[in-house]
Amino acid sequence: MDNERTKIEKIRESYLEKELTKLEELKKLDKRAKYPAKIFAYVYGSLSSLVLGVGMCLAMNVLGAGLSFAMPLGICVGILGIILVSTTYSIYQKALKNRKEKYSSRIIKLSDSLLGK
């Protein structure tokens, strides 16, 4: 009987709307501020690494083996890939800074109310 009752209550609770606490809202805002910058950095870094890899493959004649200009093209593409890979972190930092500035006032206001300031 008790077991059935707890199951019924769990099912019922899953359908009720939950009100966000201030801490949950703070966590959500923090995630909203950081998440897009992280996603951009992962995608940009991955694509940059692929460009670097294609340049290496061209330079070593793995791709374009029959082309006479594969090595110089591979060196140029590889250098472009190196530049892109090395700029990933600074672009991520700039994007994160912009996102933090956008959400800082709301996060600070909410955290102050949680801390009782």
Coordinates of N, CA, C and O in Angstrom, one line a residue:
M1 N 0.8 -1.2 0.0 CA 0.0 0.0 0.0 C 0.9 1.3 0.0 O 0.6 2.2 -0.8
D2 N 1.9 1.3 0.9 CA 2.8 2.5 0.9 C 3.6 2.6 -0.3 O 3.8 3.7 -0.8
N3 N 4.0 1.5 -0.8 CA 4.8 1.4 -2.1 C 4.0 2.0 -3.2 O 4.6 2.8 -4.0
E4 N 2.8 1.6 -3.3 CA 1.9 2.2 -4.4 C 1.7 3.7 -4.3 O 1.7 4.4 -5.2
R5 N 1.5 4.1 -3.0 CA 1.3 5.5 -2.7 C 2.5 6.3 -3.2 O 2.3 7.4 -3.8
T6 N 3.7 5.9 -2.8 CA 4.9 6.6 -3.2 C 5.1 6.7 -4.7 O 5.5 7.7 -5.2
K7 N 4.8 5.6 -5.4 CA 4.8 5.6 -6.8 C 3.8 6.6 -7.4 O 4.2 7.3 -8.4
I8 N 2.6 6.6 -6.9 CA 1.6 7.5 -7.4 C 2.1 9.0 -7.2 O 1.9 9.8 -8.0
E9 N 2.6 9.2 -6.0 CA 3.1 10.6 -5.7 C 4.2 11.0 -6.6 O 4.3 12.2 -7.0
K10 N 5.1 10.1 -6.9 CA 6.3 10.4 -7.8 C 5.7 10.7 -9.2 O 6.2 11.7 -9.8
I11 N 4.8 10.0 -9.7 CA 4.2 10.2 -11.0 C 3.5 11.6 -11.0 O 3.7 12.4 -11.9
R12 N 2.8 11.8 -9.9 CA 2.0 13.1 -9.8 C 3.0 14.3 -9.8 O 2.8 15.3 -10.5
E13 N 4.1 14.2 -9.1 CA 5.1 15.3 -9.0 C 5.7 15.5 -10.3 O 6.1 16.7 -10.6
S14 N 5.9 14.5 -11.1 CA 6.6 14.7 -12.4 C 5.7 15.6 -13.4 O 6.3 16.1 -14.3
Y15 N 4.4 15.6 -13.1 CA 3.5 16.4 -14.0 C 3.2 17.8 -13.4 O 2.6 18.6 -14.1
L16 N 3.6 18.1 -12.2 CA 3.4 19.4 -11.6 C 4.5 20.3 -12.1 O 5.7 19.9 -12.3
E17 N 4.1 21.6 -12.3 CA 5.1 22.6 -12.7 C 6.0 23.0 -11.4 O 5.4 23.2 -10.4
K18 N 7.3 23.0 -11.6 CA 8.1 23.3 -10.5 C 8.5 24.8 -10.7 O 8.8 25.3 -11.7
E19 N 8.6 25.4 -9.5 CA 9.0 26.8 -9.5 C 10.5 26.9 -9.3 O 11.0 26.2 -8.4
L20 N 11.2 27.6 -10.1 CA 12.6 27.7 -10.0 C 13.0 28.5 -8.7 O 12.4 29.5 -8.4
T21 N 14.0 27.9 -8.0 CA 14.5 28.6 -6.8 C 15.5 29.7 -7.4 O 15.9 29.6 -8.5
K22 N 15.9 30.6 -6.5 CA 16.9 31.6 -6.9 C 18.2 30.9 -7.3 O 18.9 31.4 -8.2
L23 N 18.6 29.9 -6.6 CA 19.9 29.3 -6.9 C 19.8 28.6 -8.2 O 20.8 28.7 -9.0
E24 N 18.7 27.9 -8.5 CA 18.5 27.3 -9.8 C 18.6 28.3 -10.9 O 19.1 28.1 -12.0
E25 N 17.9 29.4 -10.7 CA 17.9 30.5 -11.7 C 19.3 31.1 -11.9 O 19.7 31.3 -13.0
L26 N 20.1 31.2 -10.8 CA 21.5 31.7 -10.9 C 22.3 30.7 -11.7 O 23.1 31.1 -12.6
K27 N 22.2 29.4 -11.5 CA 22.9 28.4 -12.2 C 22.5 28.4 -13.7 O 23.4 28.3 -14.6
K28 N 21.2 28.6 -14.0 CA 20.8 28.7 -15.4 C 21.3 29.9 -16.1 O 21.7 29.8 -17.2
L29 N 21.4 31.0 -15.4 CA 21.9 32.3 -16.0 C 23.4 32.1 -16.3 O 23.9 32.5 -17.3
D30 N 24.1 31.5 -15.3 CA 25.5 31.2 -15.5 C 25.8 30.3 -16.7 O 26.7 30.6 -17.5
K31 N 25.0 29.3 -16.8 CA 25.2 28.4 -18.0 C 24.8 29.1 -19.3 O 25.5 28.9 -20.3
R32 N 23.8 29.9 -19.2 CA 23.4 30.7 -20.4 C 24.5 31.7 -20.9 O 24.7 31.9 -22.0
A33 N 25.3 32.2 -19.9 CA 26.3 33.1 -20.2 C 27.5 32.4 -20.8 O 28.2 32.9 -21.7
K34 N 27.8 31.2 -20.3 CA 29.1 30.5 -20.7 C 28.9 29.5 -21.9 O 29.8 29.3 -22.7
Y35 N 27.7 28.9 -22.0 CA 27.5 27.8 -23.0 C 27.8 28.2 -24.4 O 28.5 27.5 -25.1
P36 N 27.3 29.3 -25.0 CA 27.5 29.6 -26.4 C 29.0 29.8 -26.7 O 29.4 29.4 -27.8
A37 N 29.7 30.4 -25.8 CA 31.2 30.6 -26.0 C 31.9 29.3 -26.1 O 32.8 29.1 -26.9
K38 N 31.5 28.3 -25.2 CA 32.1 27.0 -25.2 C 31.8 26.3 -26.5 O 32.7 25.7 -27.1
I39 N 30.6 26.3 -26.9 CA 30.2 25.6 -28.2 C 30.9 26.2 -29.4 O 31.4 25.5 -30.2
F40 N 31.0 27.6 -29.4 CA 31.7 28.2 -30.5 C 33.2 27.7 -30.5 O 33.8 27.4 -31.6
A41 N 33.8 27.7 -29.3 CA 35.2 27.3 -29.3 C 35.4 25.9 -29.7 O 36.4 25.6 -30.4
Y42 N 34.6 25.0 -29.3 CA 34.7 23.6 -29.7 C 34.5 23.5 -31.2 O 35.3 22.8 -31.9
V43 N 33.6 24.1 -31.8 CA 33.3 24.0 -33.3 C 34.5 24.7 -34.0 O 35.0 24.1 -35.0
Y44 N 34.8 25.9 -33.6 CA 35.9 26.6 -34.3 C 37.2 25.9 -34.2 O 37.9 25.7 -35.2
G45 N 37.5 25.4 -33.0 CA 38.8 24.6 -32.8 C 38.8 23.4 -33.6 O 39.8 23.0 -34.2
S46 N 37.7 22.7 -33.7 CA 37.6 21.4 -34.5 C 37.8 21.7 -35.9 O 38.6 21.0 -36.6
L47 N 37.1 22.7 -36.5 CA 37.3 23.0 -37.9 C 38.7 23.5 -38.2 O 39.2 23.1 -39.2
S48 N 39.2 24.2 -37.3 CA 40.6 24.7 -37.5 C 41.6 23.6 -37.5 O 42.5 23.5 -38.3
S49 N 41.4 22.6 -36.7 CA 42.2 21.4 -36.7 C 42.1 20.6 -37.9 O 43.1 20.1 -38.5
L50 N 40.9 20.6 -38.5 CA 40.7 19.9 -39.7 C 41.4 20.6 -40.9 O 42.0 19.9 -41.8
V51 N 41.4 21.9 -40.9 CA 42.1 22.6 -41.9 C 43.6 22.4 -41.8 O 44.3 22.1 -42.8
L52 N 44.1 22.3 -40.6 CA 45.5 22.0 -40.4 C 45.8 20.6 -40.9 O 46.9 20.4 -41.5
G53 N 45.0 19.7 -40.6 CA 45.2 18.3 -41.0 C 45.1 18.1 -42.5 O 45.9 17.4 -43.1
V54 N 44.2 18.8 -43.2 CA 44.2 18.8 -44.7 C 45.5 19.4 -45.2 O 46.1 18.8 -46.2
G55 N 46.0 20.4 -44.6 CA 47.3 21.0 -45.1 C 48.4 20.0 -44.9 O 49.3 19.9 -45.8
M56 N 48.4 19.3 -43.8 CA 49.5 18.3 -43.6 C 49.4 17.2 -44.6 O 50.4 16.7 -45.2
C57 N 48.1 16.7 -44.9 CA 47.9 15.7 -45.9 C 48.4 16.1 -47.3 O 49.0 15.3 -48.0
L58 N 48.1 17.3 -47.6 CA 48.5 17.8 -48.9 C 50.0 18.0 -49.0 O 50.6 17.6 -50.0
A59 N 50.6 18.4 -47.9 CA 52.1 18.6 -47.9 C 52.8 17.3 -48.0 O 53.9 17.2 -48.5
M60 N 52.2 16.2 -47.4 CA 52.9 14.9 -47.4 C 52.4 14.1 -48.6 O 52.7 12.9 -48.7
N61 N 51.7 14.7 -49.5 CA 51.2 14.0 -50.7 C 50.2 12.8 -50.4 O 50.2 11.8 -51.2
V62 N 49.6 12.8 -49.3 CA 48.5 11.8 -49.0 C 47.3 12.2 -49.8 O 46.7 11.3 -50.4
L63 N 47.0 13.5 -49.9 CA 45.9 14.0 -50.7 C 46.6 14.7 -51.9 O 47.6 15.3 -51.8
G64 N 46.0 14.6 -53.1 CA 46.5 15.2 -54.3 C 47.9 14.7 -54.7 O 48.8 15.5 -55.0
A65 N 48.1 13.4 -54.6 CA 49.4 12.8 -54.9 C 49.9 13.1 -56.3 O 51.1 13.2 -56.6
G66 N 49.0 13.2 -57.2 CA 49.3 13.5 -58.6 C 49.6 14.9 -59.0 O 50.0 15.3 -60.1
L67 N 49.3 15.8 -58.0 CA 49.4 17.2 -58.3 C 50.8 17.7 -58.0 O 51.4 17.3 -57.0
S68 N 51.3 18.5 -58.9 CA 52.7 19.0 -58.7 C 52.8 20.1 -57.7 O 53.8 20.4 -57.1
F69 N 51.6 20.8 -57.5 CA 51.6 21.9 -56.5 C 51.0 21.5 -55.2 O 50.6 22.4 -54.4
A70 N 50.9 20.2 -54.9 CA 50.2 19.8 -53.7 C 51.0 20.2 -52.4 O 50.4 20.6 -51.4
M71 N 52.3 20.1 -52.5 CA 53.1 20.4 -51.3 C 53.1 21.9 -51.0 O 52.8 22.3 -49.8
P72 N 53.3 22.8 -52.0 CA 53.2 24.2 -51.6 C 51.8 24.6 -51.1 O 51.6 25.4 -50.2
L73 N 50.8 24.0 -51.8 CA 49.4 24.3 -51.4 C 49.2 23.7 -49.9 O 48.5 24.4 -49.1
G74 N 49.7 22.6 -49.6 CA 49.6 22.0 -48.3 C 50.3 22.9 -47.3 O 49.8 23.0 -46.1
I75 N 51.4 23.4 -47.6 CA 52.1 24.3 -46.6 C 51.3 25.5 -46.4 O 51.1 25.9 -45.2
C76 N 50.7 26.1 -47.4 CA 49.9 27.3 -47.2 C 48.6 27.0 -46.4 O 48.3 27.7 -45.5
V77 N 47.9 25.9 -46.7 CA 46.7 25.5 -46.0 C 47.1 25.2 -44.5 O 46.4 25.5 -43.6
G78 N 48.3 24.5 -44.3 CA 48.7 24.2 -43.0 C 49.0 25.4 -42.2 O 48.7 25.5 -41.0
I79 N 49.6 26.4 -42.8 CA 49.9 27.6 -42.1 C 48.6 28.3 -41.7 O 48.5 28.8 -40.6
L80 N 47.6 28.3 -42.6 CA 46.3 28.9 -42.3 C 45.7 28.1 -41.1 O 45.1 28.7 -40.2
G81 N 45.8 26.8 -41.1 CA 45.3 26.0 -40.0 C 46.0 26.3 -38.7 O 45.3 26.4 -37.7
I82 N 47.3 26.5 -38.7 CA 48.0 26.9 -37.5 C 47.5 28.2 -37.0 O 47.3 28.4 -35.7
I83 N 47.3 29.2 -37.8 CA 46.8 30.5 -37.4 C 45.4 30.4 -36.8 O 45.2 30.9 -35.7
L84 N 44.6 29.6 -37.5 CA 43.2 29.4 -36.9 C 43.2 28.7 -35.6 O 42.5 29.1 -34.7
V85 N 44.0 27.6 -35.5 CA 44.1 26.9 -34.2 C 44.6 27.8 -33.1 O 44.1 27.8 -31.9
S86 N 45.6 28.6 -33.4 CA 46.2 29.4 -32.3 C 45.3 30.6 -31.9 O 45.5 31.2 -30.9
T87 N 44.3 31.0 -32.7 CA 43.4 32.1 -32.4 C 42.2 31.6 -31.6 O 41.4 32.4 -31.1
T88 N 42.0 30.3 -31.5 CA 40.8 29.7 -30.9 C 40.6 30.2 -29.5 O 39.5 30.7 -29.1
Y89 N 41.6 30.1 -28.7 CA 41.5 30.5 -27.3 C 41.2 32.0 -27.1 O 40.3 32.3 -26.2
S90 N 41.9 32.8 -27.8 CA 41.7 34.2 -27.6 C 40.2 34.6 -28.1 O 39.6 35.5 -27.5
I91 N 39.8 34.0 -29.1 CA 38.4 34.3 -29.6 C 37.4 33.8 -28.5 O 36.4 34.5 -28.2
Y92 N 37.7 32.6 -28.0 CA 36.8 32.1 -26.9 C 36.8 33.1 -25.7 O 35.7 33.3 -25.2
Q93 N 37.9 33.6 -25.3 CA 38.0 34.5 -24.2 C 37.2 35.8 -24.4 O 36.5 36.3 -23.6
K94 N 37.3 36.3 -25.7 CA 36.6 37.5 -26.0 C 35.1 37.2 -26.0 O 34.3 38.0 -25.5
A95 N 34.6 36.1 -26.6 CA 33.2 35.8 -26.6 C 32.7 35.6 -25.2 O 31.6 36.0 -24.9
L96 N 33.5 34.9 -24.3 CA 33.0 34.7 -23.0 C 32.9 36.0 -22.2 O 32.0 36.2 -21.5
K97 N 33.9 36.9 -22.4 CA 33.8 38.2 -21.8 C 32.6 39.0 -22.2 O 31.9 39.6 -21.4
N98 N 32.3 39.0 -23.5 CA 31.1 39.6 -24.0 C 29.8 39.1 -23.4 O 28.9 39.8 -23.0
R99 N 29.7 37.7 -23.3 CA 28.6 37.1 -22.7 C 28.4 37.4 -21.2 O 27.4 37.6 -20.7
K100 N 29.6 37.4 -20.5 CA 29.5 37.7 -19.1 C 29.1 39.2 -18.8 O 28.4 39.4 -17.9
E101 N 29.5 40.1 -19.7 CA 29.1 41.5 -19.6 C 27.6 41.6 -19.8 O 26.9 42.4 -19.1
K102 N 27.1 40.8 -20.7 CA 25.6 40.8 -21.0 C 24.8 40.4 -19.8 O 23.8 40.9 -19.5
Y103 N 25.3 39.3 -19.1 CA 24.5 38.8 -18.0 C 25.0 39.2 -16.6 O 24.4 38.8 -15.6
S104 N 26.0 39.9 -16.5 CA 26.6 40.2 -15.2 C 25.7 40.9 -14.3 O 25.6 40.6 -13.1
S105 N 24.9 41.9 -14.8 CA 24.1 42.7 -13.8 C 23.0 41.8 -13.2 O 22.7 41.8 -12.0
R106 N 22.4 40.9 -14.0 CA 21.4 40.0 -13.5 C 21.9 39.0 -12.6 O 21.3 38.6 -11.5
I107 N 23.1 38.4 -12.9 CA 23.7 37.4 -12.1 C 24.2 38.0 -10.7 O 24.0 37.4 -9.7
I108 N 24.8 39.2 -10.8 CA 25.2 39.9 -9.5 C 24.0 40.2 -8.6 O 24.0 40.0 -7.4
K109 N 23.0 40.7 -9.3 CA 21.8 41.1 -8.5 C 21.2 39.9 -7.8 O 20.8 39.9 -6.6
L110 N 21.1 38.8 -8.6 CA 20.5 37.5 -8.0 C 21.4 36.9 -6.9 O 20.9 36.5 -5.9
S111 N 22.7 37.0 -7.2 CA 23.6 36.4 -6.2 C 23.7 37.2 -4.9 O 23.8 36.7 -3.8
D112 N 23.5 38.5 -5.1 CA 23.5 39.4 -3.9 C 22.2 39.1 -3.0 O 22.3 39.1 -1.8
S113 N 21.1 38.9 -3.7 CA 19.9 38.6 -3.0 C 20.0 37.2 -2.3 O 19.5 37.0 -1.2
L114 N 20.7 36.3 -2.9 CA 21.0 35.0 -2.2 C 21.9 35.1 -1.0 O 21.7 34.4 0.0
L115 N 22.9 35.9 -1.2 CA 23.9 36.1 -0.1 C 23.4 37.1 1.0 O 24.0 37.2 2.0
G116 N 22.3 37.7 0.7 CA 21.7 38.6 1.7 C 22.4 40.0 1.8 O 22.4 40.6 2.8
K117 N 23.0 40.4 0.7 CA 23.6 41.7 0.7 C 22.7 42.8 0.3 O 21.8 42.7 -0.4

